[in-house]
GROMACS .gro file of C-alpha atoms in nm:
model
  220
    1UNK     CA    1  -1.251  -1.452   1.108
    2UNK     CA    2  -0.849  -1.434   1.225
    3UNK     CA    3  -0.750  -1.137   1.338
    4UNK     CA    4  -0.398  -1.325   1.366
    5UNK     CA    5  -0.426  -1.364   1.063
    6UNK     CA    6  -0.443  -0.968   1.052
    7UNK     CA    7  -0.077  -0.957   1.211
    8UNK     CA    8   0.021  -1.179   0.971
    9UNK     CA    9  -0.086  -1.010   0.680
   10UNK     CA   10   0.037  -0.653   0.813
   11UNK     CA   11   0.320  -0.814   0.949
   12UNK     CA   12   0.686  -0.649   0.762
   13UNK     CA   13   0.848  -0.969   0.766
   14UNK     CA   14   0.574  -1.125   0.518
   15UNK     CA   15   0.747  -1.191   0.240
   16UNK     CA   16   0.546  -0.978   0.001
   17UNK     CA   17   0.827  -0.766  -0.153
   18UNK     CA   18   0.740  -0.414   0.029
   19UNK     CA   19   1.116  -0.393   0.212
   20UNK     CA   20   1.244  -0.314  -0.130
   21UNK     CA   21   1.014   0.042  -0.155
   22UNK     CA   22   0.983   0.321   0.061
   23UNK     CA   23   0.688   0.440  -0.101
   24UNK     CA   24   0.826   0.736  -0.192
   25UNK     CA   25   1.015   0.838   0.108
   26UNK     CA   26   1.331   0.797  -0.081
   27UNK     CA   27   1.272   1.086  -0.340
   28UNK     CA   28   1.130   1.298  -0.086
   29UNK     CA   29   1.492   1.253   0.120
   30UNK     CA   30   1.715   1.297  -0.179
   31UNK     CA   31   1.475   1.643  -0.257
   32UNK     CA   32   1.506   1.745   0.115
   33UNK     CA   33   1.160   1.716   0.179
   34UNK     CA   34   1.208   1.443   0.450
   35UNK     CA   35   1.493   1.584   0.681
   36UNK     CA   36   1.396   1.490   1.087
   37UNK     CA   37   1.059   1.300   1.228
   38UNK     CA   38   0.858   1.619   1.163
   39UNK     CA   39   0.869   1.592   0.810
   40UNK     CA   40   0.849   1.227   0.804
   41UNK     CA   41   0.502   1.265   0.993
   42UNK     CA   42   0.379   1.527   0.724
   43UNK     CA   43   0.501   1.340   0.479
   44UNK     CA   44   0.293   0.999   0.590
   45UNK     CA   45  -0.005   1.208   0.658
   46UNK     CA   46  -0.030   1.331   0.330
   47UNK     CA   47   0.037   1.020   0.168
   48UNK     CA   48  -0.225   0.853   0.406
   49UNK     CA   49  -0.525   1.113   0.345
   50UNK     CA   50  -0.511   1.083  -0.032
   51UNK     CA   51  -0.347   0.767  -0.206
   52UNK     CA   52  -0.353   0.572   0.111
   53UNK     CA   53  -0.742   0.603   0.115
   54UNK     CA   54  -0.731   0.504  -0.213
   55UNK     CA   55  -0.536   0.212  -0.175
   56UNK     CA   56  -0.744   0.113   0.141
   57UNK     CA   57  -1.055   0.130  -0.085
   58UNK     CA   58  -0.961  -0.065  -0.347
   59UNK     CA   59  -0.866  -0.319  -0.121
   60UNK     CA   60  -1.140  -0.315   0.048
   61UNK     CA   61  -1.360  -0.364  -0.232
   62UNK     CA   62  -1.169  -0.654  -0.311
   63UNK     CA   63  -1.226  -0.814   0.004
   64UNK     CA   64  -1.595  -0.668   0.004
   65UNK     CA   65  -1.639  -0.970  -0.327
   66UNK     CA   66  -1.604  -0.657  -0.603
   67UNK     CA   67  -1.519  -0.783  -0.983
   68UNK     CA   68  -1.087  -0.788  -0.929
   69UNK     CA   69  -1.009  -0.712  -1.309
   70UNK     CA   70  -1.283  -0.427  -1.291
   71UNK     CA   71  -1.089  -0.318  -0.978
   72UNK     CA   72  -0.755  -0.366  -1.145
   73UNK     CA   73  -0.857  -0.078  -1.461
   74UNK     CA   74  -0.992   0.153  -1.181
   75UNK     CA   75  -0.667   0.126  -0.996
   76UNK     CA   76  -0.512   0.144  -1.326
   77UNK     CA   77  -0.671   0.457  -1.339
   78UNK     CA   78  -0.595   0.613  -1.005
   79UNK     CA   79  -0.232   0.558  -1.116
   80UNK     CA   80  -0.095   0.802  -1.343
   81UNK     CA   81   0.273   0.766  -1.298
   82UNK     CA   82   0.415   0.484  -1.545
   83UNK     CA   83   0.665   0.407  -1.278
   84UNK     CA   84   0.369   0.362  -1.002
   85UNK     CA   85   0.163   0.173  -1.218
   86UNK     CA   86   0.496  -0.095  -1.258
   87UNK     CA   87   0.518  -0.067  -0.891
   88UNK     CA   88   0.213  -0.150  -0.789
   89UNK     CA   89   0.227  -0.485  -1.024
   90UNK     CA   90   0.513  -0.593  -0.900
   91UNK     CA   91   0.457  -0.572  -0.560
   92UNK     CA   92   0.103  -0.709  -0.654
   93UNK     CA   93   0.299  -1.010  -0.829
   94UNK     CA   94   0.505  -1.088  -0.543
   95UNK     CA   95   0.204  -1.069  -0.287
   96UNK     CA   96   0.005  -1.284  -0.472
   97UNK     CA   97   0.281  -1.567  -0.461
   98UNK     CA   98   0.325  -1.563  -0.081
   99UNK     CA   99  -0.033  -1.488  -0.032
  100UNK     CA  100  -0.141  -1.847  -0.286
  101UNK     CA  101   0.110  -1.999  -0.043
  102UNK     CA  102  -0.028  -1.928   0.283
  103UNK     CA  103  -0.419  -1.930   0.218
  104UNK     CA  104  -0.443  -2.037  -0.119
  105UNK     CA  105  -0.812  -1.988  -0.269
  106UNK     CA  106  -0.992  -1.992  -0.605
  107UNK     CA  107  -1.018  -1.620  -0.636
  108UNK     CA  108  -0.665  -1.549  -0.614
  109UNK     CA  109  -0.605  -1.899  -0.805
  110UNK     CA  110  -0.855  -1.675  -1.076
  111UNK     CA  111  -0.660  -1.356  -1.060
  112UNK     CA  112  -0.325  -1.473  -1.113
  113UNK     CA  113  -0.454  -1.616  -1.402
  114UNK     CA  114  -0.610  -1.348  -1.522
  115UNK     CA  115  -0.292  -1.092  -1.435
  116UNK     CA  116   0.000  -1.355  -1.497
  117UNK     CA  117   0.209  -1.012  -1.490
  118UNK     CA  118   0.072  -0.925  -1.170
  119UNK     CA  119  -0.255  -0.704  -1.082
  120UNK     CA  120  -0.219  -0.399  -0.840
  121UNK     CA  121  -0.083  -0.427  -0.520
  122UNK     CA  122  -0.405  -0.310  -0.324
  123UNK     CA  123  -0.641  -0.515  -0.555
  124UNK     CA  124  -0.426  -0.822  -0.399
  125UNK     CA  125  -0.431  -0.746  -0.092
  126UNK     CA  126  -0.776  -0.711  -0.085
  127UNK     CA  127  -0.780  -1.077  -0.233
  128UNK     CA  128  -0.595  -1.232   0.014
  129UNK     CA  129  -0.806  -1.096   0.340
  130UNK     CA  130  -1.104  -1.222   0.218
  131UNK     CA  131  -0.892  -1.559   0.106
  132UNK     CA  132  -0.763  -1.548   0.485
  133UNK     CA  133  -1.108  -1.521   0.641
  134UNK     CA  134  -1.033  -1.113   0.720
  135UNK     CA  135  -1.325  -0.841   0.659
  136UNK     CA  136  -1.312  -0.554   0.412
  137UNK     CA  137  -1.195  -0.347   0.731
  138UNK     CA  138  -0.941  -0.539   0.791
  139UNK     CA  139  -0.817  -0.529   0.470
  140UNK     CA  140  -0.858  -0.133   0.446
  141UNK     CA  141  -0.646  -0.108   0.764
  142UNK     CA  142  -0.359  -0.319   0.648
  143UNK     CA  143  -0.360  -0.101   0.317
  144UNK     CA  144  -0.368   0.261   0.555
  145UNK     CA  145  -0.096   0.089   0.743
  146UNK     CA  146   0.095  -0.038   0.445
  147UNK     CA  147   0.113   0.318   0.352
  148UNK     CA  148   0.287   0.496   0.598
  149UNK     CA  149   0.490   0.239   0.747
  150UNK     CA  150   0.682   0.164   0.457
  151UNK     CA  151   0.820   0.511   0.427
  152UNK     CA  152   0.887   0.499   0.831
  153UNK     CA  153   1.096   0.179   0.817
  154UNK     CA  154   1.257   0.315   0.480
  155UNK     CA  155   1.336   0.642   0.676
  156UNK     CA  156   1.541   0.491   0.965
  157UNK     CA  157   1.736   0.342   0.698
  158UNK     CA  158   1.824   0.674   0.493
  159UNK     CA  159   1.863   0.897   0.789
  160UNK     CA  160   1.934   0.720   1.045
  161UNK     CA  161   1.662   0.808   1.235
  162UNK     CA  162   1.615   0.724   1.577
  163UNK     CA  163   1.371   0.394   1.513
  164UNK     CA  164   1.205   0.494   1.839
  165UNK     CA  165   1.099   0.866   1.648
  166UNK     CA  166   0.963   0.671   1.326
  167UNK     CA  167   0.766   0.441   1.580
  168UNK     CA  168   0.627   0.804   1.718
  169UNK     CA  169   0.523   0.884   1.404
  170UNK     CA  170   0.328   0.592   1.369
  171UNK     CA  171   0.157   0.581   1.685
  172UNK     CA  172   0.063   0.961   1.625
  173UNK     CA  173  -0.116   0.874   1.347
  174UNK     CA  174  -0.297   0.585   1.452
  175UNK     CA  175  -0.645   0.731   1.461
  176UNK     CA  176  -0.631   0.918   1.169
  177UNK     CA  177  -0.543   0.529   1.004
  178UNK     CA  178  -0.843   0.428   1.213
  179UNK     CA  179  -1.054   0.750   0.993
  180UNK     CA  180  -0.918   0.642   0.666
  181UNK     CA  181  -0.974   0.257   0.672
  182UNK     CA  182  -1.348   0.326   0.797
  183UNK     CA  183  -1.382   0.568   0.553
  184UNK     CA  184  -1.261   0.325   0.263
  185UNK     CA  185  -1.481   0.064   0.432
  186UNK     CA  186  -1.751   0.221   0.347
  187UNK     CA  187  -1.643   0.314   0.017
  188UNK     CA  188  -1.609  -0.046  -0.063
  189UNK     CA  189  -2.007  -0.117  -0.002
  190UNK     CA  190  -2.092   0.121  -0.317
  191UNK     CA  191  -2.020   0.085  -0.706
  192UNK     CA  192  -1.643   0.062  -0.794
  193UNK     CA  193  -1.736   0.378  -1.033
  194UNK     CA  194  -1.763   0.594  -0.672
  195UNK     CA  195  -1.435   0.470  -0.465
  196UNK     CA  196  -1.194   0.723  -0.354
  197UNK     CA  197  -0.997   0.846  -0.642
  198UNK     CA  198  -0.772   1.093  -0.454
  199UNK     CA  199  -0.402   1.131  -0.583
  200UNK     CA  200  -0.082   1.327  -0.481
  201UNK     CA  201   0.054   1.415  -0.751
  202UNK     CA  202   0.414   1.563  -0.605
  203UNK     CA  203   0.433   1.130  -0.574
  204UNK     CA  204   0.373   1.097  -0.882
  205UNK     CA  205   0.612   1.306  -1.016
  206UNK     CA  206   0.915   1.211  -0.759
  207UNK     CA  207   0.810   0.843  -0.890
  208UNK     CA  208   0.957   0.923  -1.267
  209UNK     CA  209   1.236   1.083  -1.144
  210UNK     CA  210   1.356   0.793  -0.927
  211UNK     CA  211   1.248   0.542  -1.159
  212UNK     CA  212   1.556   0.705  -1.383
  213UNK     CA  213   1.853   0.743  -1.088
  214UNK     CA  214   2.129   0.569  -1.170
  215UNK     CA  215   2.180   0.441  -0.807
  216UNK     CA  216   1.875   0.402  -0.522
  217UNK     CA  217   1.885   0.223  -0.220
  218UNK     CA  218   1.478   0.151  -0.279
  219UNK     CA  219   1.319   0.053  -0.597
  220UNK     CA  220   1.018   0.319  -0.566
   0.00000   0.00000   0.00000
């Protein structure tokens, strides 16, 4: 095992697509919701505690050497939004081709196959750990990660916000990332029937309603 290959993976400049989304933090601007580094830091934890476990689950489970299509239809179902749900496969889509590039495998060779469209972001990810040599915790923490620093990075872009505050915000949170990835570690060694299913559904909701702006700076 690599943990370089970790920083790789986790890395922002990996050319898996995620600039493009602020997982959510967009919407939550344009509503008020995200105003200063305080509310970007409630904001993340939320996200984090509920469809960032999830996330970090799934993709655990997929590095753990669970079924990925029977993965896929459970994150299918831990998506309600329509707009997620696209989301989620293309971002899955686009990590899947840089991830066959840089430690191409059979079981992601299988996958795209089986989702030419694309299969759920987290399902991927989970993929391409255990393609890259990385454990089912490493996975979950790049998926935790993945969560909240997205919105940070998106953040300093909307509001220009001090890029030294967003950083805060991530360093604050870094046990309760360490929590959540060992909690969906451990997830990840039961049936796929019992991972996390926890959703927020104020996302899901801001998800439609960006989905149909006219102009965005972010896609989701």
């Amino acid at each position: 095992m690599s943990r370089a290959a970790l920083l790789v993976l986790s890395d922002g400049r990996f050319p898996a697509g995620g600039h493009a989304h602020s997982g959510g933090a967009e919407a939550a601007v344009v509503a008020g919701r995200i105003r200063n580094a305080d509310d970007l830091a409630a904001f993340c934890r939320g996200r984090l505690h509920t469809t960032g476990l999830t996330a970090a689950a799934l993709a655990a489970a997929a590095a753990h050497g669970h079924d990925p299509l029977a993965l896929d239809e459970a994150a299918d179902a831990r998506t309600p939004s329509p707009a997620l749900r696209a989301v989620a496969r293309k971002l899955g889509r686009q990590l899947m081709r840089a991830a066959r590039a840089t430690w191409p495998g059979e079981e992601l060779d299988a996958f795209a196959l089986a989702r030419p469209r694309g299969g759920h972001q987290p399902v991927v990810l989970g993929l391409t750990a255990r393609s890259a040599g990385l454990a089912p915790e490493d996975a979950a923490h790049c998926a935790a990660y993945e969560t909240v620093g997205g919105p940070a990075t998106a953040v300093v872009r909307l509001l220009s916000l001090n890029p030294f505050d967003a950083t805060a915000v991530l360093a604050r949170l870094a046990p309760e990332l360490d929590h959540v990835a060992e909690l969906a570690a451990a997830a990840a060694r039961g049936p796929i029937g019992e991972l996390p299913a926890f959703s927020a559904p104020l996302l899901e909701i801001a998800a439609e309603a960006h989905a149909a702006r006219p102009v965005r700076l972010f896609a989701s």
